[in-house]
């Protein structure tokens, strides 16, 4: 029962952390999102669907927390924090390129990128999904 109480108390901080990880450290999503005991780690197309369904909620929770935090900070600290976060975001995402040979859901960063840059479920209407032995590919 103590474990359940701890998980309940840490749920919102975990959601904030997952949202921040999506934006700032997407290569660590497996560890932060799935290895903490809140949800099981889906695989393949199910993992892509997981991020398509609720990934944006985590990001919005993180951004809401960030807005509240910025509200409480003095101006110089606000500017410093925003510059630091934007620098990290740019560093992580500036040279990312999609590897179309990877099955959907295999690489979290690629899944997040596809979802953020395309409409709907993260795939353009011009693209088609094919099932291969390795999984579903675009």
Short mmCIF file of C-alpha atoms in Angstrom, two decimals:
data_model
loop_
_atom_site.label_atom_id
_atom_site.label_comp_id
_atom_site.label_asym_id
_atom_site.label_seq_id
_atom_site.Cartn_x
_atom_site.Cartn_y
_atom_site.Cartn_z
CA UNK A 1 0.00 0.00 0.00
CA UNK A 2 2.95 2.33 0.64
CA UNK A 3 4.07 1.87 -2.96
CA UNK A 4 0.60 2.83 -4.20
CA UNK A 5 0.59 5.99 -2.09
CA UNK A 6 4.01 6.97 -3.42
CA UNK A 7 2.88 6.35 -7.00
CA UNK A 8 -0.22 8.48 -6.45
CA UNK A 9 1.79 11.33 -4.93
CA UNK A 10 4.36 11.24 -7.73
CA UNK A 11 1.94 10.85 -10.65
CA UNK A 12 1.71 14.54 -11.61
CA UNK A 13 5.49 15.07 -11.28
CA UNK A 14 5.94 11.96 -13.45
CA UNK A 15 3.61 13.40 -16.11
CA UNK A 16 5.55 16.68 -16.05
CA UNK A 17 8.82 14.76 -16.38
CA UNK A 18 7.56 12.68 -19.31
CA UNK A 19 6.40 15.84 -21.11
CA UNK A 20 9.76 17.49 -20.58
CA UNK A 21 11.55 14.35 -21.70
CA UNK A 22 9.55 14.27 -24.94
CA UNK A 23 10.76 17.77 -25.78
CA UNK A 24 14.24 17.85 -24.26
CA UNK A 25 15.57 14.28 -23.93
CA UNK A 26 13.56 12.03 -26.30
CA UNK A 27 16.26 9.34 -26.31
CA UNK A 28 15.52 8.74 -22.61
CA UNK A 29 11.77 8.16 -23.03
CA UNK A 30 11.98 4.41 -22.49
CA UNK A 31 13.55 4.87 -19.09
CA UNK A 32 11.45 7.83 -17.92
CA UNK A 33 8.05 6.88 -19.33
CA UNK A 34 8.02 3.10 -19.14
CA UNK A 35 10.57 1.91 -16.60
CA UNK A 36 9.13 3.86 -13.67
CA UNK A 37 6.23 1.48 -13.10
CA UNK A 38 3.31 3.66 -14.18
CA UNK A 39 2.69 2.02 -17.55
CA UNK A 40 4.07 -0.99 -19.37
CA UNK A 41 6.35 -0.54 -22.35
CA UNK A 42 4.40 -1.14 -25.58
CA UNK A 43 6.21 -2.34 -28.68
CA UNK A 44 6.07 -1.58 -32.37
CA UNK A 45 2.95 0.02 -33.77
CA UNK A 46 1.37 -0.04 -30.29
CA UNK A 47 4.17 2.19 -29.00
CA UNK A 48 3.64 4.62 -31.89
CA UNK A 49 -0.09 4.60 -31.14
CA UNK A 50 0.63 5.29 -27.45
CA UNK A 51 2.58 8.44 -28.32
CA UNK A 52 -0.06 9.45 -30.90
CA UNK A 53 -2.83 9.12 -28.34
CA UNK A 54 -1.36 10.69 -25.21
CA UNK A 55 2.05 12.18 -26.01
CA UNK A 56 0.63 15.65 -26.58
CA UNK A 57 -1.08 15.53 -23.16
CA UNK A 58 2.27 15.01 -21.45
CA UNK A 59 3.75 17.93 -23.39
CA UNK A 60 0.85 20.22 -22.44
CA UNK A 61 1.18 19.24 -18.76
CA UNK A 62 4.89 20.08 -18.93
CA UNK A 63 4.22 23.42 -20.63
CA UNK A 64 1.53 24.31 -18.07
CA UNK A 65 3.97 23.54 -15.26
CA UNK A 66 6.63 25.60 -17.00
CA UNK A 67 4.23 28.56 -17.36
CA UNK A 68 3.40 28.39 -13.64
CA UNK A 69 7.07 28.18 -12.77
CA UNK A 70 7.93 31.14 -14.99
CA UNK A 71 5.13 33.14 -13.37
CA UNK A 72 6.80 32.77 -9.96
CA UNK A 73 10.36 33.56 -11.04
CA UNK A 74 12.00 36.98 -11.22
CA UNK A 75 12.51 38.33 -14.77
CA UNK A 76 16.20 37.46 -15.09
CA UNK A 77 15.56 33.88 -13.96
CA UNK A 78 12.67 33.61 -16.45
CA UNK A 79 14.86 34.69 -19.34
CA UNK A 80 17.68 32.38 -18.25
CA UNK A 81 15.36 29.38 -17.94
CA UNK A 82 13.65 30.01 -21.28
CA UNK A 83 16.98 30.46 -23.08
CA UNK A 84 18.31 27.27 -21.49
CA UNK A 85 15.25 25.23 -22.45
CA UNK A 86 15.12 26.59 -25.99
CA UNK A 87 18.84 25.88 -26.40
CA UNK A 88 18.36 22.30 -25.25
CA UNK A 89 15.35 21.85 -27.55
CA UNK A 90 17.29 23.21 -30.54
CA UNK A 91 20.30 21.03 -29.72
CA UNK A 92 18.17 17.88 -29.55
CA UNK A 93 16.03 18.42 -32.63
CA UNK A 94 17.98 20.64 -35.08
CA UNK A 95 19.57 17.88 -37.20
CA UNK A 96 17.01 15.11 -36.79
CA UNK A 97 16.12 13.24 -39.98
CA UNK A 98 13.54 10.51 -40.37
CA UNK A 99 14.87 7.05 -41.18
CA UNK A 100 12.04 5.65 -43.27
CA UNK A 101 13.48 2.13 -43.05
CA UNK A 102 12.74 1.89 -39.31
CA UNK A 103 9.44 0.30 -38.29
CA UNK A 104 6.94 2.61 -36.60
CA UNK A 105 7.38 2.70 -32.85
CA UNK A 106 10.91 1.32 -32.86
CA UNK A 107 12.55 4.70 -32.24
CA UNK A 108 10.74 7.05 -29.83
CA UNK A 109 12.40 10.20 -31.12
CA UNK A 110 11.33 9.39 -34.66
CA UNK A 111 7.78 8.63 -33.51
CA UNK A 112 7.57 11.96 -31.68
CA UNK A 113 8.96 13.79 -34.72
CA UNK A 114 6.45 12.18 -37.09
CA UNK A 115 3.60 13.01 -34.73
CA UNK A 116 4.72 16.61 -34.28
CA UNK A 117 5.29 17.36 -37.96
CA UNK A 118 2.34 15.59 -39.57
CA UNK A 119 -1.38 15.86 -39.17
CA UNK A 120 -3.78 13.36 -37.70
CA UNK A 121 -2.12 10.22 -36.43
CA UNK A 122 1.29 11.56 -37.37
CA UNK A 123 1.30 10.42 -40.97
CA UNK A 124 0.50 12.34 -44.10
CA UNK A 125 -2.33 11.13 -46.30
CA UNK A 126 0.26 10.74 -49.06
CA UNK A 127 2.11 8.06 -47.10
CA UNK A 128 1.06 4.46 -46.74
CA UNK A 129 1.83 1.98 -43.99
CA UNK A 130 3.05 -1.47 -44.95
CA UNK A 131 3.45 -4.50 -42.73
CA UNK A 132 6.83 -6.20 -43.00
CA UNK A 133 8.59 -8.87 -40.98
CA UNK A 134 10.33 -6.12 -39.00
CA UNK A 135 7.03 -4.36 -38.20
CA UNK A 136 4.96 -1.60 -39.76
CA UNK A 137 6.91 0.84 -41.95
CA UNK A 138 5.90 3.97 -43.83
#
